[in-house]
Coordinates of C-alpha atoms in Angstrom, one line a residue:
X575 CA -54.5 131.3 41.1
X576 CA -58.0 130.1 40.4
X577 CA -57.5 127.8 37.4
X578 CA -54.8 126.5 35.2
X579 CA -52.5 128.7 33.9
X580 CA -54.1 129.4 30.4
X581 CA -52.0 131.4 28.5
X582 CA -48.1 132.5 27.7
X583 CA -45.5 130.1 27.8
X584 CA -46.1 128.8 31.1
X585 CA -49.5 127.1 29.7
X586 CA -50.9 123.9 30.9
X587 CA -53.4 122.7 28.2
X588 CA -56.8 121.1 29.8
X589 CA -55.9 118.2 27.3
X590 CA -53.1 117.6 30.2
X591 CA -55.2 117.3 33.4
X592 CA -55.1 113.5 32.9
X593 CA -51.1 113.7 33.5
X594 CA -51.5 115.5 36.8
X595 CA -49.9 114.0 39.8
X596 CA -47.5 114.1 42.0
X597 CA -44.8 115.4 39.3
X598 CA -44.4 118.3 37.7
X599 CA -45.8 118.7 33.8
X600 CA -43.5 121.1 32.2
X601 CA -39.4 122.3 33.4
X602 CA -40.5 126.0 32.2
X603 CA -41.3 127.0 35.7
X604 CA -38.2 125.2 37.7
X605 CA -36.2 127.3 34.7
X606 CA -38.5 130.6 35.3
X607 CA -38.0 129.6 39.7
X608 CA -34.0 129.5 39.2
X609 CA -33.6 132.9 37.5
X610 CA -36.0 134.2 39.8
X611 CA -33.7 133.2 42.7
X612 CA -30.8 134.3 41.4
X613 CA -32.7 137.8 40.9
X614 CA -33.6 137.7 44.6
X615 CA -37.2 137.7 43.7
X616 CA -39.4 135.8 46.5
X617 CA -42.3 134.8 45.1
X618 CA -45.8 134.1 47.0
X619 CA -48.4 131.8 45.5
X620 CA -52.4 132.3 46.4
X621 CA -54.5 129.3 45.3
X622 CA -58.4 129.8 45.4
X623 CA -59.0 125.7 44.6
X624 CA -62.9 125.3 44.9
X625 CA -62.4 121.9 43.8
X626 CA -60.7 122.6 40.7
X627 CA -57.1 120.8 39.8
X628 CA -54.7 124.0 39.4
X629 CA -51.3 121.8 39.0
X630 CA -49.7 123.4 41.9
X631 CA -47.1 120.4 41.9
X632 CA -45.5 122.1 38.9
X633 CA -46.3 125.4 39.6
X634 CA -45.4 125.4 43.3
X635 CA -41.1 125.2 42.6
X636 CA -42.0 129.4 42.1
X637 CA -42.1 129.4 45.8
X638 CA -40.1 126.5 46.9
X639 CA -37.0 127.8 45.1
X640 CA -37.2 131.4 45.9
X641 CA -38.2 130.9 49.8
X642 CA -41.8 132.3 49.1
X643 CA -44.9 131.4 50.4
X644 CA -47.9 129.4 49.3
X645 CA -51.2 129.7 50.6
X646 CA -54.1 127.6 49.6
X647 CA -58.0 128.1 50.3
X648 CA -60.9 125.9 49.5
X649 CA -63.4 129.0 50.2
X650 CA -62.5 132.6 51.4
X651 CA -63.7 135.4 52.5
X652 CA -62.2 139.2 51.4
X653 CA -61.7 139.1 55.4
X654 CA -59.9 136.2 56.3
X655 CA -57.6 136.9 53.0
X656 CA -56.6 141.0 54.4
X657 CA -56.1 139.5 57.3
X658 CA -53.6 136.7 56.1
X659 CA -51.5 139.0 54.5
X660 CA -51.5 141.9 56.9
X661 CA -50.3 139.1 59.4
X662 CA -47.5 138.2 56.9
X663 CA -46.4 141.8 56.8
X664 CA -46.4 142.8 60.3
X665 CA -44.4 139.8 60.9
X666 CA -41.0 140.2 61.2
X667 CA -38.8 138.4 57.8
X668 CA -36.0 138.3 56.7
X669 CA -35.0 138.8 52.8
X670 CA -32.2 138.4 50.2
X671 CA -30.7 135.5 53.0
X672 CA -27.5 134.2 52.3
X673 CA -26.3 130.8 54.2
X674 CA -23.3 129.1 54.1
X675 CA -22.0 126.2 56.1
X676 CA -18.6 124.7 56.9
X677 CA -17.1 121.9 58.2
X678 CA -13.6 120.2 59.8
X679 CA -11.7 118.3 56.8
X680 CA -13.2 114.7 58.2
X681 CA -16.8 115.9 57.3
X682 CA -18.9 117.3 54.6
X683 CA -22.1 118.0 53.8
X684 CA -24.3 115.3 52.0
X685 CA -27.5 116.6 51.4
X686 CA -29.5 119.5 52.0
X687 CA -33.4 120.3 52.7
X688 CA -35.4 123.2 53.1
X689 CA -36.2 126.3 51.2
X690 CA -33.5 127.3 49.4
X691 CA -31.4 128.1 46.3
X692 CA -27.7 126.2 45.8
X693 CA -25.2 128.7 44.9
X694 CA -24.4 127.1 41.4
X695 CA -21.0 128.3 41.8
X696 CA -20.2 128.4 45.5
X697 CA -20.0 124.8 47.5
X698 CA -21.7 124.9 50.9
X699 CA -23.8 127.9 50.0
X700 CA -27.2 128.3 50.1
X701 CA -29.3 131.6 49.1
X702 CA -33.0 131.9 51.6
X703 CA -34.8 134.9 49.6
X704 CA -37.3 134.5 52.2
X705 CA -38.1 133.6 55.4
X706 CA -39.4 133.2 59.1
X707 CA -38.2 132.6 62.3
X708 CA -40.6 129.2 62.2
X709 CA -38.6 128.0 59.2
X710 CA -35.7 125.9 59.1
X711 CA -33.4 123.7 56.7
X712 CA -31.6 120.5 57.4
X713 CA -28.4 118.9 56.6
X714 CA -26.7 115.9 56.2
X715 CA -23.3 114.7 57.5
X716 CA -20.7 112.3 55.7
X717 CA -17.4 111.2 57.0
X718 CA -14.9 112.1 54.2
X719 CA -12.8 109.0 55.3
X720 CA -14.1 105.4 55.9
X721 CA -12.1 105.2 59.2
X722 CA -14.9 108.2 60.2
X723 CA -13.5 110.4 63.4
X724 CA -11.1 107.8 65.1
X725 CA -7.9 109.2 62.9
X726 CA -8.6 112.8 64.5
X727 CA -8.1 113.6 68.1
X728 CA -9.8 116.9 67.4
X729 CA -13.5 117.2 68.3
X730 CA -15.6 117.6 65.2
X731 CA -17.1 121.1 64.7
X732 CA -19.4 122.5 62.2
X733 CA -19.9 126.6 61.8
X734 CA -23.3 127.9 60.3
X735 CA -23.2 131.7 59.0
X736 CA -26.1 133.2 58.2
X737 CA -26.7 137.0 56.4
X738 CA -29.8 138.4 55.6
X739 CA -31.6 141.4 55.1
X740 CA -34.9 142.6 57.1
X741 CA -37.0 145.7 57.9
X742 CA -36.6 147.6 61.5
X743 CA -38.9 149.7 63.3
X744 CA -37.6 152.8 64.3
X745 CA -38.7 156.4 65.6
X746 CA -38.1 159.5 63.9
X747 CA -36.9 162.3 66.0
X748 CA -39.0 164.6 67.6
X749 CA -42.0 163.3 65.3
X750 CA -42.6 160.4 68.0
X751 CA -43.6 158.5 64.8
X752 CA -42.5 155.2 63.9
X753 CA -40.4 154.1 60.8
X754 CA -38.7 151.3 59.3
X755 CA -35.4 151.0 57.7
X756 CA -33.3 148.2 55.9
X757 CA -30.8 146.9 57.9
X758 CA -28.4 143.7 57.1
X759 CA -27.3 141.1 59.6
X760 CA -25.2 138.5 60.0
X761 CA -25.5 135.5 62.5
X762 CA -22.7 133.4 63.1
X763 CA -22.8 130.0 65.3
X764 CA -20.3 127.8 65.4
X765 CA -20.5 124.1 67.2
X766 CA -18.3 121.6 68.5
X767 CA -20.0 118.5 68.1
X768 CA -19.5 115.4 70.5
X769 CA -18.5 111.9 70.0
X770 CA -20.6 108.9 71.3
X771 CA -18.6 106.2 72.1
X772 CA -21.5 104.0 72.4
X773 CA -25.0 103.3 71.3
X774 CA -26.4 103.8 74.3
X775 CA -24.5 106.9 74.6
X776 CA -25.8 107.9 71.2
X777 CA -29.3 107.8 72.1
X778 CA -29.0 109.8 74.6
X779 CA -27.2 112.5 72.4
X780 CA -30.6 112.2 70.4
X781 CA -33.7 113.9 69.5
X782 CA -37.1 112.9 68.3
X783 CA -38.1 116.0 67.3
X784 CA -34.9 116.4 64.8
X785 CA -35.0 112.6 63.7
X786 CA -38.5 113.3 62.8
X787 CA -37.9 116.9 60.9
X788 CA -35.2 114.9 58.7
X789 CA -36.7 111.8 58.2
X790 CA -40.0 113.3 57.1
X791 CA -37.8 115.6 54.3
X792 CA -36.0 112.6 53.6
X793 CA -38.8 110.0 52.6
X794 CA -41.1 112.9 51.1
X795 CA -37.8 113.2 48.1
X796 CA -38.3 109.4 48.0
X797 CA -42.3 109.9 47.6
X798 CA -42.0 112.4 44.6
X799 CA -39.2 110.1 43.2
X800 CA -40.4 106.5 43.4
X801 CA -44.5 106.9 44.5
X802 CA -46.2 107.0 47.7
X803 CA -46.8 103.4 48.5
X804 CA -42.7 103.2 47.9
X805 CA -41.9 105.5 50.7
X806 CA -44.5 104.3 53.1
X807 CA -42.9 100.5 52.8
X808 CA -39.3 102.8 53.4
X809 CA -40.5 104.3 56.5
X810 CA -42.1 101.3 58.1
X811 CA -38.9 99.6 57.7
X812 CA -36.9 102.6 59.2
X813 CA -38.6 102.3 62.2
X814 CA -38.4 98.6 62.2
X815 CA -34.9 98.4 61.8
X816 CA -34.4 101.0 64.3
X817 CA -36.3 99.4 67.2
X818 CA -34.9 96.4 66.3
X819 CA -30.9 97.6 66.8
X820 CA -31.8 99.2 69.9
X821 CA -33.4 96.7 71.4
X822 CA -30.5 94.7 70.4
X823 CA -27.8 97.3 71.9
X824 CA -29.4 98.5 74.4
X825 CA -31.7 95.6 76.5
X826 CA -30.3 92.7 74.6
X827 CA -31.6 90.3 77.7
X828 CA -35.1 91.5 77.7
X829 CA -38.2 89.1 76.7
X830 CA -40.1 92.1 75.9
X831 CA -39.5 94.8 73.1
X832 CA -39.3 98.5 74.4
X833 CA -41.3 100.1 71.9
X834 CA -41.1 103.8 73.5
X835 CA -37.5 104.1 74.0
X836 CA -38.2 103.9 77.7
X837 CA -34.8 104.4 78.7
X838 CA -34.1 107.1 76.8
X839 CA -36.3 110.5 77.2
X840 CA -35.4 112.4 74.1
X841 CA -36.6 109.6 72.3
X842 CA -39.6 108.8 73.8
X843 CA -42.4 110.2 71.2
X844 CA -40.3 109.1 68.1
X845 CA -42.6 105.9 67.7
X846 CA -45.6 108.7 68.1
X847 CA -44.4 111.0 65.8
X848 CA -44.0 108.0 62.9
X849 CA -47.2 106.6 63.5
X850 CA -49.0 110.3 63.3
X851 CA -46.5 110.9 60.1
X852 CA -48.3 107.2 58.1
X853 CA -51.6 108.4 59.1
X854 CA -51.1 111.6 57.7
X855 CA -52.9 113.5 54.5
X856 CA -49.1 113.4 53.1
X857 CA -49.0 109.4 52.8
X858 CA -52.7 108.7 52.2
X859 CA -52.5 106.2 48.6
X860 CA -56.4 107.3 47.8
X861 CA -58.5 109.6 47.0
X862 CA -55.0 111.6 46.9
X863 CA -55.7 115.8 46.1
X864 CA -52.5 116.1 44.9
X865 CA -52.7 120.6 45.0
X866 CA -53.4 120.0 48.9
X867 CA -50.6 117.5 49.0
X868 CA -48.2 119.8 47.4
X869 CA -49.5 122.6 50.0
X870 CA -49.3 120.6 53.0
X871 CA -46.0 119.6 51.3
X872 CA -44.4 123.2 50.9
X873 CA -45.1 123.9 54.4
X874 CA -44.1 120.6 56.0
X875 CA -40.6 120.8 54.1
X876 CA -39.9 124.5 55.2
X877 CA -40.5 124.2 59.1
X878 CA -38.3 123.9 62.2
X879 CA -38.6 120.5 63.8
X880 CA -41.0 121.9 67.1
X881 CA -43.4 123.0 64.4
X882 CA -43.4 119.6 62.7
X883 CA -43.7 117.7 65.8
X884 CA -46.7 119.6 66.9
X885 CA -48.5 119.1 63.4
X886 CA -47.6 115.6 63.8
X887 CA -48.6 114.9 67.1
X888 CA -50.7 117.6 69.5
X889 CA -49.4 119.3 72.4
X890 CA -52.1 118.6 75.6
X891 CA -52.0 121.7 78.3
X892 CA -53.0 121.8 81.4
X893 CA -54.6 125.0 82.6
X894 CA -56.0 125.9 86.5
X895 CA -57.4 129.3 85.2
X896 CA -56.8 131.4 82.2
X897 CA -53.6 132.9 83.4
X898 CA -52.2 129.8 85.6
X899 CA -50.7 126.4 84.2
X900 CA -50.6 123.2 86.0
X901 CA -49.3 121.3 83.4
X902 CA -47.0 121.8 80.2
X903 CA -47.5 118.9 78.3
X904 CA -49.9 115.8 79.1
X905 CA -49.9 112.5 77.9
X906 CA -52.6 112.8 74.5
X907 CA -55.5 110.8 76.1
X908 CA -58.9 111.2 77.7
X909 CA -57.2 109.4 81.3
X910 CA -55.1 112.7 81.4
X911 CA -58.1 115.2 81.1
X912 CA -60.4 113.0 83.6
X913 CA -57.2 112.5 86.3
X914 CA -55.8 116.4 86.1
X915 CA -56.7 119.0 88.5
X916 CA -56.9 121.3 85.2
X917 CA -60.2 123.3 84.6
X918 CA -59.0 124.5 81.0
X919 CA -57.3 122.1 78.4
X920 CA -55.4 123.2 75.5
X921 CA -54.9 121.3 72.3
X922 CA -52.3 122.8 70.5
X923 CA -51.5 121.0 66.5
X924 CA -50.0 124.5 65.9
X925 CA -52.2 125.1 62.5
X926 CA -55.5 124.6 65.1
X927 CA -55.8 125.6 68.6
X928 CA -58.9 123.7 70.5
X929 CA -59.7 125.2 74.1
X930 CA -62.1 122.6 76.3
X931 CA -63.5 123.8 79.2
X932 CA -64.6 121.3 82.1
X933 CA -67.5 121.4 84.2
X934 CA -65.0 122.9 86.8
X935 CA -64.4 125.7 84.5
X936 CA -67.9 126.8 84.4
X937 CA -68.5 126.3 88.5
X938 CA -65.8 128.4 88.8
X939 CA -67.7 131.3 86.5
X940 CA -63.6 131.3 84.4
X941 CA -64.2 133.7 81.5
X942 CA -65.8 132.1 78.4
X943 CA -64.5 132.7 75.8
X944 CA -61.3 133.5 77.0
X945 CA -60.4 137.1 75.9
X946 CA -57.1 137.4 73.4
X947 CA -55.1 138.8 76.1
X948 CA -55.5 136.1 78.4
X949 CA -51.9 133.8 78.4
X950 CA -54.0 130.5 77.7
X951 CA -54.4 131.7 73.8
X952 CA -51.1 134.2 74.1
X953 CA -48.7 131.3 75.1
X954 CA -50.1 129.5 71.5

């Protein structure tokens, strides 16, 4: 795409550009999305923007529902474009994915996120016509009695099946040459899921990087359905709310609040994490470009919960040469880079990789700039 879509029945009149926002225009390409799904088409979307408004919020449900990809680019080269997509081939996918999830008779699922198509016939099952290993989707649990789990002895447990079809490599015969054939697979992994009898117990039983992966897909539905500033007022209450029972629960004789989840290390970069997701390009209220919203969007509703974690808040390693690490993940501050014994840093937001080399790096005559083979750029 390079402009609006001009003609057939999918057309968005210029007449209409005043409408465009965060919601979509016309229901013709949700319809056009669904019946694409259920054809297993995958559909990728290329958006050339050069400042032009190309209502991607409408037209991006084409990817969305059919697990397909959408890239956007302010300017491009032919290059950088063959490239992209020849990396997106080689990689390895998986097609025509069919997921379904089941529970013991005390839960069920509430809701669902991700990339995916709802059986409309089937409960619990979910159709992935495309996707990555970086992807993910995310449910939600509800007790199916008030009384919860204390009416069960039985441990809950909660089994994930997932088939899907994908491309492998091969050699043929005495040719010594390489081919690729379609194979189907199925991955089963089933769960037995603990019980906190505590809140102190549950926090430990927690993770940041999974609070934040639901959370985010959680209060972006609340920022397409109610507005931006809506959902910003929701999350800041979230977290205050949150440090505000734990506090309670968990040092209910302290003077001083513990705004880190000291005590508890899974837990310890959730405040981070929030802060990083309000500062975001997804909850800025001006100057809003609402086709790179939808974008950044897509691909923030479709990944696993490291990914997200490392868009939200960089990774800081720790490198003595170009094939040694000192240290996996530093504090994100300039103390850590003066203080280390590092020579080589590493800033890692997954979509940008930043290597800084110290004045050590450059006594020491290290390689510059480091070769692709080397494991500081391999490891990232």
């Amino acid at each position: 795409m390079s402009g609006l879509p001009n003609c057939g029945l999918g057309i968005i009149p210029l007449e209409k550009l005043e409408e465009l926002g965060l919601e979509s225009i016309t229901d013709f390409y949700d319809t056009q999305a669904h019946r694409a799904a259920e054809a297993k088409i995958c559909i990728d979307i290329t958006v050339f923007s050069s400042g032009k408004h190309l209502a991607l919020p409408t037209v991006s449900v084409l990817s969305k529902v059919t697990g397909g990809i959408i890239r956007r680019y302010d300017t491009v080269t032919v290059g950088q474009l063959v490239a992209d997509l020849q990396k997106q081939l080689i990689s390895v996918q998986g097609y025509h994915g069919a997921l379904r999830i089941r529970t013991t008779s005390l839960l069920r699922v509430g809701k669902a996120s991700g990339h995916f198509f709802p059986d409309p016939v089937q409960p619990n099952l979910y159709h992935i016509q495309g996707c990555t290993k970086h992807q993910a989707v995310a449910f939600d649990f509800e007790y199916t009695e008030q009384s919860g789990l204390k009416t069960s002895d039985k441990l809950p447990i909660v089994q994930l099946a997932f088939a899907y079809t994908c491309l492998e490599p091969y050699i043929l015969g005495q040719e010594n040459k390489q081919r690729l054939r379609v194979q189907r697979r199925v991955r089963i992994q089933t769960v037995q899921c603990k019980i906190a009898s505590s809140p102190p117990q549950l926090y430990n039983g927690a993770d940041d990087k999974v609070i934040i992966h639901i959370l985010t897909n959680k209060i972006l539905k609340v920022a397409l359905e109610e507005g931006l500033k809506e959902s910003r007022f929701i999350l800041q209450d979230w977290l205050s709310i949150l440090l505000e029972r734990y506090n309670s629960t968990v040092s209910p004789r302290e003077t001083n609040l513990d705004l880190t989840f000291s005590k508890h290390v899974k837990l310890r970069n959730l405040t981070r994490y929030m802060f990083a997701l309000l500062k975001s390009p997804l909850f800025r209220t001006e100057d809003i470009d609402f086709d790179t919203w939808t974008a950044f969007h897509w691909y923030i509703g479709g990944c696993s919960s490291s990914v997200l974690s490392r868009i939200l808040y960089s990774r800081l390693v720790g490198w003595l040469d170009l094939d040694t690490c000192s240290n996996e993940e530093l504090p994100l501050n300039r103390v850590s880079v003066e203080t280390s014994n590092s020579t080589i840093f590493v800033i890692d937001s997954y979509l940008q990789i930043v290597v800084y080399y110290t004045a050590k790096a450059r006594i020491n005559q290290i390689e510059f700039p480091p070769s692709e083979s080397c494991k500081t750029i391999f490891q990232h």
